[in-house]
Amino acid sequence: MARHSSIRSPLGKARRVVVKVGSALLVDARTGRLNRAWLETLVEDLLWLRGRDQQVILVSSGAIALGRRQLALSKGALRLEESQAAAAVGQIRLAHAYKELLESRGVTVAQVLLTLEDSERRRRYLNARATLETLLSLGALPVINENDTVATAEIRYGDNDRLAARVAQMAGADCLILLSDVDGLYSADPNKDPAARFIEEVHEITPEIAAMGGRSASEVGSGGMTTKLLAARIAVSAGAHMCIAAGQHRHPVRRIEQGARCTWFLPAATPGTARKQWIAGTLRPAGAVTIDRGALAALLNGRSLLPAGVTGTRGPFERGDTVSVLAPDGAEIARGITAYSDGDAARIMGRKSVEIESILGFRGRDELIHRDDLVLLKHATL
Ligand code: GLU
């Protein structure tokens, strides 16, 4: 199985690895119970990585799938409050299983529940990052899930693929493994199209790759290929390798290193600064500003966004929030941290920076978004 020898190494070389397991693997769809025998082999794999001095963070789904059985919630889609109730019941079972499996092998497990807000508000993000760092330095194995019971529809990640990518970014991991019920990325849905090609390596997430999304047929989890590609975007721009691999086999992580078929996404050649990565990875910009062609040309030349080039705002947003920057045709071409709220931005748009003080009554920054706080999205053109 030397076929993958050139690209198998990302896992072997990684210093810090995030492994994400989906609900469909953890929970038996028929019985609604934890696949314990399989889980033991996963845990052994994580310890095998640790035994090679690699730090490991596990992002585990499965709370809702486990809890719904316990609460006898009927099959089919759950209402938001039902899935939150199921998560409350399932999470404690999940955590218990990890505690038993890991502590019997001498490893301390730490439970960390995160919401989207925790990674979108910079202070919370930095705080969560410091906690993870401390746990790892103390030798604990963090097991992370979304804090499903408190997250409302607006602040949910909704899928653990993106949560895992955010965790990888937050922790500065060099490798993210998404274990799923599919073995990787195909050019088309292999269940429907016999000509579907398997993609072993992705160097750049082009629009063509992004279009390969489609939804997986998995019943238990909430993700699909689309969410995995969104995760890949976050992970690779943070400088991590990401792998999508089939997880249903025993020892699913070790298999990857032994050359099992999977798709590797290679990290961006020049990962941005941590601050820029964080801006680009914002899942829900607070609002948007639309700019004219002159401003678009300036941004493409690496300049800041001045109020003069703004033609519209969509709030509400506050100073310090991340907003989308939209080209005249409405396409999102950049993201950045705004120096003005939506109300103030609307008052100074189209005006010269020297006029800001007389319009607003205070002297703010000359730029609406400074170039240090601005990230152009790939494929932005005039
Ligand atoms: N956080 C959810 C759970 O633990 C799963 C989300 C997902 O399937 O990606 O049940």
Coordinates of C-alpha atoms and ligand atoms in Angstrom, one line a residue:
M1 CA 0.0 0.0 0.0
A2 CA 2.8 2.4 -0.8
R3 CA 0.5 4.3 -3.2
H4 CA 0.0 7.1 -0.8
S5 CA 3.5 7.3 0.5
S6 CA 3.9 10.9 -0.5
I7 CA 0.8 12.1 1.2
R8 CA 0.3 9.7 3.9
S9 CA 2.9 11.5 6.0
P10 CA 0.7 14.5 7.1
L11 CA -0.7 12.4 9.9
G12 CA 2.7 10.9 10.8
K13 CA 4.4 14.3 10.9
A14 CA 1.7 16.2 12.6
R15 CA 2.4 17.6 16.1
R16 CA -1.2 18.3 16.9
V17 CA -4.1 16.3 15.4
V18 CA -7.8 17.0 15.6
V19 CA -10.0 13.9 14.9
K20 CA -13.7 14.3 14.3
V21 CA -16.1 11.4 14.5
G22 CA -19.7 11.7 13.1
S23 CA -22.8 10.4 14.8
A24 CA -23.4 7.8 12.1
L25 CA -20.2 6.0 13.2
L26 CA -20.7 6.3 16.9
V27 CA -24.3 5.4 17.1
D28 CA -25.9 2.3 15.6
A29 CA -28.7 3.6 13.4
R30 CA -30.9 0.5 14.1
T31 CA -30.6 0.3 17.9
G32 CA -29.7 3.9 18.7
R33 CA -26.9 2.6 21.0
L34 CA -23.2 3.5 21.1
N35 CA -21.0 1.3 18.8
R36 CA -18.8 0.5 21.8
A37 CA -16.5 -2.2 20.2
W38 CA -15.7 0.2 17.4
L39 CA -15.2 3.1 19.7
E40 CA -12.6 1.1 21.7
T41 CA -10.5 0.8 18.5
L42 CA -10.8 4.5 17.9
V43 CA -9.7 5.3 21.4
E44 CA -6.7 2.9 20.9
D45 CA -5.8 4.8 17.8
L46 CA -5.9 8.1 19.6
L47 CA -3.6 6.6 22.3
W48 CA -1.3 5.3 19.6
L49 CA -0.9 8.9 18.3
R50 CA -0.3 10.1 21.8
G51 CA 2.3 7.4 22.3
R52 CA 4.2 8.9 19.4
D53 CA 4.2 12.3 21.2
Q54 CA 1.4 13.7 19.1
Q55 CA -1.2 15.8 20.8
V56 CA -4.8 14.8 20.2
I57 CA -8.1 16.6 20.4
L58 CA -11.3 14.6 19.7
V59 CA -14.4 16.3 18.3
S60 CA -17.2 13.9 18.9
S61 CA -20.8 14.1 17.7
G62 CA -23.4 11.6 18.8
A63 CA -25.1 13.4 21.7
I64 CA -28.4 14.0 19.9
A65 CA -28.4 10.5 18.3
L66 CA -27.9 8.9 21.7
G67 CA -30.3 11.1 23.6
R68 CA -33.2 10.7 21.2
R69 CA -33.3 7.0 21.8
Q70 CA -33.3 7.4 25.6
L71 CA -36.1 10.0 25.3
A72 CA -38.0 7.8 22.9
L73 CA -38.2 10.7 20.4
S74 CA -39.8 9.4 17.2
K75 CA -37.8 8.9 14.0
G76 CA -37.6 11.7 11.5
A77 CA -36.5 15.3 11.9
L78 CA -36.6 16.7 15.5
R79 CA -37.7 20.2 16.4
L80 CA -34.9 22.4 17.6
E81 CA -36.0 22.2 21.2
E82 CA -36.3 18.4 20.9
S83 CA -32.8 18.0 19.6
Q84 CA -31.5 20.3 22.4
A85 CA -33.3 18.1 25.0
A86 CA -31.8 15.0 23.3
A87 CA -28.4 16.5 23.3
A88 CA -28.6 17.2 27.1
V89 CA -29.4 13.5 27.7
G90 CA -27.0 12.1 25.1
Q91 CA -24.0 14.3 26.0
I92 CA -23.7 13.0 29.5
R93 CA -23.8 9.4 28.1
L94 CA -21.2 10.2 25.5
A95 CA -18.9 11.9 28.1
H96 CA -19.3 8.9 30.4
A97 CA -18.3 6.5 27.7
Y98 CA -15.2 8.5 26.9
K99 CA -14.3 8.8 30.5
E100 CA -14.6 5.1 31.0
L101 CA -12.7 4.2 27.9
L102 CA -9.9 6.7 28.3
E103 CA -9.4 6.7 32.1
S104 CA -9.2 2.9 32.1
R105 CA -6.2 3.4 29.9
G106 CA -4.6 6.1 32.1
V107 CA -5.7 9.2 30.2
T108 CA -7.6 12.1 31.7
V109 CA -10.5 13.2 29.5
A110 CA -11.7 16.8 29.5
Q111 CA -15.1 17.8 28.1
V112 CA -15.3 21.1 26.2
L113 CA -18.7 22.3 24.8
L114 CA -18.5 25.2 22.4
T115 CA -21.0 27.3 20.5
L116 CA -20.4 29.3 17.3
E117 CA -20.3 32.5 19.4
D118 CA -17.3 31.2 21.3
S119 CA -15.3 31.1 18.1
E120 CA -16.8 34.2 16.5
R121 CA -16.3 36.6 19.4
R122 CA -12.6 37.2 19.5
R123 CA -12.2 37.4 23.3
R124 CA -14.1 34.1 23.7
Y125 CA -12.1 32.6 20.9
L126 CA -8.8 33.5 22.6
N127 CA -10.0 32.3 25.9
A128 CA -11.2 28.9 24.5
R129 CA -7.8 28.6 22.8
A130 CA -5.9 29.2 26.0
T131 CA -8.0 26.6 27.8
L132 CA -7.3 24.0 25.1
E133 CA -3.6 24.8 25.2
T134 CA -3.6 24.3 29.0
L135 CA -5.5 21.0 28.8
L136 CA -3.0 19.7 26.3
S137 CA 0.0 20.9 28.2
L138 CA -1.3 19.1 31.2
G139 CA -1.7 15.9 29.2
A140 CA -5.5 15.7 29.1
L141 CA -7.4 14.6 26.0
P142 CA -10.0 17.2 25.2
V143 CA -13.3 15.8 23.8
I144 CA -15.3 18.6 22.2
N145 CA -18.8 18.9 21.0
E146 CA -21.2 21.7 20.2
N147 CA -23.0 23.1 23.2
D148 CA -26.3 22.0 21.6
T149 CA -28.5 22.6 24.6
V150 CA -27.9 26.3 24.7
A151 CA -27.2 27.2 21.1
T152 CA -30.1 28.9 19.4
A153 CA -30.7 28.5 15.6
E154 CA -28.8 31.7 15.0
I155 CA -25.7 30.8 16.9
R156 CA -25.4 27.1 16.1
Y157 CA -22.7 25.6 14.1
G158 CA -25.2 23.0 13.1
D159 CA -22.6 20.5 12.1
N160 CA -19.5 19.2 13.8
D161 CA -17.4 19.3 10.6
R162 CA -17.1 23.1 10.8
L163 CA -16.8 23.0 14.5
A164 CA -13.8 20.6 14.1
A165 CA -12.2 22.9 11.6
R166 CA -12.6 25.8 13.9
V167 CA -11.1 23.8 16.7
A168 CA -8.2 22.9 14.5
Q169 CA -7.7 26.5 13.7
M170 CA -8.1 27.6 17.3
A171 CA -5.6 25.0 18.5
G172 CA -3.1 25.6 15.7
A173 CA -3.4 21.9 14.7
D174 CA -1.4 20.7 11.7
C175 CA -3.8 17.9 10.8
L176 CA -7.6 17.5 10.9
I177 CA -9.1 14.1 10.2
L178 CA -12.9 13.9 9.5
L179 CA -14.0 10.4 10.0
S180 CA -17.3 9.8 8.2
D181 CA -19.4 7.3 6.4
V182 CA -17.9 8.3 3.1
D183 CA -14.3 7.6 2.1
G184 CA -13.6 10.9 0.5
L185 CA -14.5 13.4 -2.2
Y186 CA -15.9 12.3 -5.6
S187 CA -16.4 14.4 -8.7
A188 CA -20.1 13.4 -8.6
D189 CA -22.3 11.3 -6.3
P190 CA -20.9 7.8 -6.7
N191 CA -24.3 6.2 -5.8
K192 CA -25.9 7.9 -8.8
D193 CA -23.1 8.4 -11.3
P194 CA -21.0 5.4 -12.3
A195 CA -18.5 7.8 -13.9
A196 CA -17.8 9.6 -10.6
R197 CA -14.1 10.0 -10.0
F198 CA -12.4 9.7 -6.6
I199 CA -10.3 12.7 -5.7
E200 CA -7.2 11.8 -3.7
E201 CA -5.6 15.2 -3.2
V202 CA -7.0 18.7 -3.3
H203 CA -4.4 21.5 -3.6
E204 CA -6.9 24.3 -3.8
I205 CA -10.6 24.6 -3.2
T206 CA -11.6 25.9 -6.5
P207 CA -15.3 26.6 -7.4
E208 CA -15.2 23.3 -9.3
I209 CA -14.2 21.5 -6.1
A210 CA -16.7 23.4 -4.1
A211 CA -19.5 22.3 -6.5
M212 CA -18.7 18.7 -5.7
G213 CA -20.6 19.1 -2.4
G214 CA -24.0 17.5 -2.7
R215 CA -25.4 15.8 0.5
S216 CA -24.3 12.5 1.9
A217 CA -27.0 9.9 2.4
S218 CA -26.2 9.5 6.1
E219 CA -29.3 9.4 8.3
V220 CA -27.8 9.9 11.7
G221 CA -25.6 13.0 11.4
S222 CA -26.2 16.4 10.1
G223 CA -23.2 17.0 7.9
G224 CA -22.7 16.2 4.3
M225 CA -19.9 16.8 1.7
T226 CA -20.9 20.5 1.6
T227 CA -20.1 21.0 5.3
K228 CA -16.8 19.0 4.9
L229 CA -15.8 21.3 2.1
L230 CA -16.6 24.4 4.3
A231 CA -14.5 22.8 7.0
A232 CA -11.7 22.2 4.5
R233 CA -11.7 25.9 3.6
I234 CA -11.2 26.9 7.2
A235 CA -8.6 24.2 7.9
V236 CA -6.4 24.7 4.9
S237 CA -6.4 28.5 5.3
A238 CA -5.2 27.9 8.8
G239 CA -2.3 25.9 7.5
A240 CA -3.6 22.4 8.4
H241 CA -3.8 19.3 6.3
M242 CA -7.3 17.9 6.3
C243 CA -8.4 14.4 5.5
I244 CA -11.8 12.9 4.8
A245 CA -11.8 9.2 5.4
A246 CA -14.2 6.3 6.0
G247 CA -14.5 5.7 9.7
Q248 CA -16.7 2.7 10.0
H249 CA -13.8 0.2 10.0
R250 CA -12.0 -0.8 13.2
H251 CA -8.9 1.4 13.9
P252 CA -10.1 4.1 11.6
V253 CA -7.1 6.5 12.2
R254 CA -4.4 3.9 11.9
R255 CA -5.9 2.7 8.6
I256 CA -5.3 6.2 7.1
E257 CA -1.6 5.9 7.8
Q258 CA -1.6 2.4 6.4
G259 CA -2.7 3.8 3.1
A260 CA -6.5 3.4 3.1
R261 CA -8.3 5.4 0.5
C262 CA -9.1 9.0 1.6
T263 CA -9.0 12.5 0.3
W264 CA -6.3 14.9 1.6
F265 CA -6.6 18.7 1.4
L266 CA -3.3 20.3 1.4
P267 CA -2.8 23.5 3.5
A268 CA -2.6 26.9 1.8
A269 CA 1.0 27.6 0.8
T270 CA 1.0 30.9 2.7
P271 CA -1.4 30.6 5.6
G272 CA -2.4 34.1 6.7
T273 CA -1.7 35.6 10.1
A274 CA -3.7 34.2 12.9
R275 CA -5.8 37.3 12.9
K276 CA -6.6 37.2 9.2
Q277 CA -7.4 33.5 9.4
W278 CA -9.8 34.2 12.1
I279 CA -11.5 36.9 10.0
A280 CA -11.7 34.7 6.9
G281 CA -13.1 31.8 8.9
T282 CA -16.0 33.7 10.4
L283 CA -19.1 31.6 9.8
R284 CA -21.6 34.4 10.2
P285 CA -20.5 37.9 9.4
A286 CA -22.6 40.3 11.4
G287 CA -23.5 42.3 8.3
A288 CA -22.3 43.6 5.0
V289 CA -21.1 46.6 3.1
T290 CA -21.4 47.0 -0.6
I291 CA -18.6 48.9 -2.4
D292 CA -18.1 50.5 -5.8
R293 CA -15.7 49.4 -8.6
G294 CA -13.1 52.0 -7.6
A295 CA -12.9 50.6 -4.1
L296 CA -12.9 47.0 -5.4
A297 CA -9.8 47.9 -7.5
A298 CA -8.2 49.4 -4.5
L299 CA -8.8 46.3 -2.3
L300 CA -7.4 44.1 -5.0
N301 CA -4.3 46.2 -4.9
G302 CA -3.9 45.5 -1.2
R303 CA -5.4 48.9 0.0
S304 CA -7.8 49.6 2.9
L305 CA -11.5 50.2 2.4
L306 CA -12.4 53.9 2.8
P307 CA -15.9 55.2 3.5
A308 CA -15.8 57.0 0.1
G309 CA -16.0 53.6 -1.8
V310 CA -19.0 52.3 0.2
T311 CA -22.4 52.4 -1.5
G312 CA -24.5 50.5 1.0
T313 CA -24.6 48.8 4.4
R314 CA -26.6 45.9 5.8
G315 CA -26.7 45.8 9.6
P316 CA -27.0 45.6 12.4
F317 CA -23.3 45.5 13.2
E318 CA -21.1 47.1 15.7
R319 CA -17.6 48.5 15.5
G320 CA -15.2 45.5 15.8
D321 CA -17.6 43.1 14.2
T322 CA -16.6 41.0 11.1
V323 CA -18.6 42.1 8.0
S324 CA -18.8 40.8 4.4
V325 CA -17.6 43.1 1.7
L326 CA -19.7 42.8 -1.4
A327 CA -18.8 43.8 -4.9
P328 CA -21.2 46.0 -6.9
D329 CA -22.8 42.8 -8.3
G330 CA -23.4 41.5 -4.8
A331 CA -20.7 38.8 -4.7
E332 CA -18.8 38.5 -1.4
I333 CA -15.2 39.4 -2.2
A334 CA -13.7 40.1 1.2
R335 CA -14.3 40.0 4.9
G336 CA -13.0 42.4 7.5
I337 CA -13.4 44.0 10.9
T338 CA -15.3 47.2 10.6
A339 CA -14.2 50.4 12.5
Y340 CA -17.7 51.8 12.4
S341 CA -21.2 50.5 13.3
D342 CA -23.8 50.1 10.6
G343 CA -25.5 53.4 11.5
D344 CA -22.2 55.4 11.5
A345 CA -21.1 53.6 8.3
A346 CA -24.3 54.6 6.6
R347 CA -23.7 58.3 7.5
I348 CA -20.2 58.4 6.2
M349 CA -20.4 56.2 3.2
G350 CA -19.6 58.0 -0.1
R351 CA -17.8 60.8 1.8
K352 CA -14.2 61.7 2.2
S353 CA -12.4 60.6 5.3
V354 CA -11.6 64.2 6.3
E355 CA -15.4 64.8 6.6
I356 CA -15.9 62.0 9.2
E357 CA -15.4 64.2 12.2
S358 CA -17.9 66.8 11.1
I359 CA -20.5 64.2 10.2
L360 CA -20.2 62.0 13.2
G361 CA -19.0 64.5 15.8
F362 CA -15.9 62.4 16.7
R363 CA -12.7 61.6 15.0
G364 CA -12.6 57.9 14.1
R365 CA -10.3 56.0 11.8
D366 CA -9.9 57.1 8.3
E367 CA -10.6 53.6 7.0
L368 CA -13.9 51.8 7.4
I369 CA -11.8 48.5 7.2
H370 CA -8.1 48.8 7.5
R371 CA -6.1 46.5 5.2
D372 CA -4.6 44.7 8.3
D373 CA -8.2 43.8 9.2
L374 CA -9.3 42.8 5.7
V375 CA -9.0 39.4 4.0
L376 CA -9.7 39.1 0.3
L377 CA -11.5 35.9 -0.5
K378 CA -10.0 33.7 -3.2
H379 CA -11.2 34.4 -6.8
A380 CA -12.0 38.1 -6.0
T381 CA -11.5 39.9 -9.3
L382 CA -12.7 43.1 -10.9
Ligands
GLU1 N1 -23.5 18.1 17.9 C1 -24.4 17.1 17.4 C2 -24.4 15.9 18.4 O1 -23.5 15.7 19.1 C3 -23.9 16.6 16.1 C4 -23.8 17.6 15.0 C5 -23.3 16.8 13.7 O2 -23.8 15.7 13.4 O3 -22.4 17.3 13.0 O4 -25.3 15.2 18.3

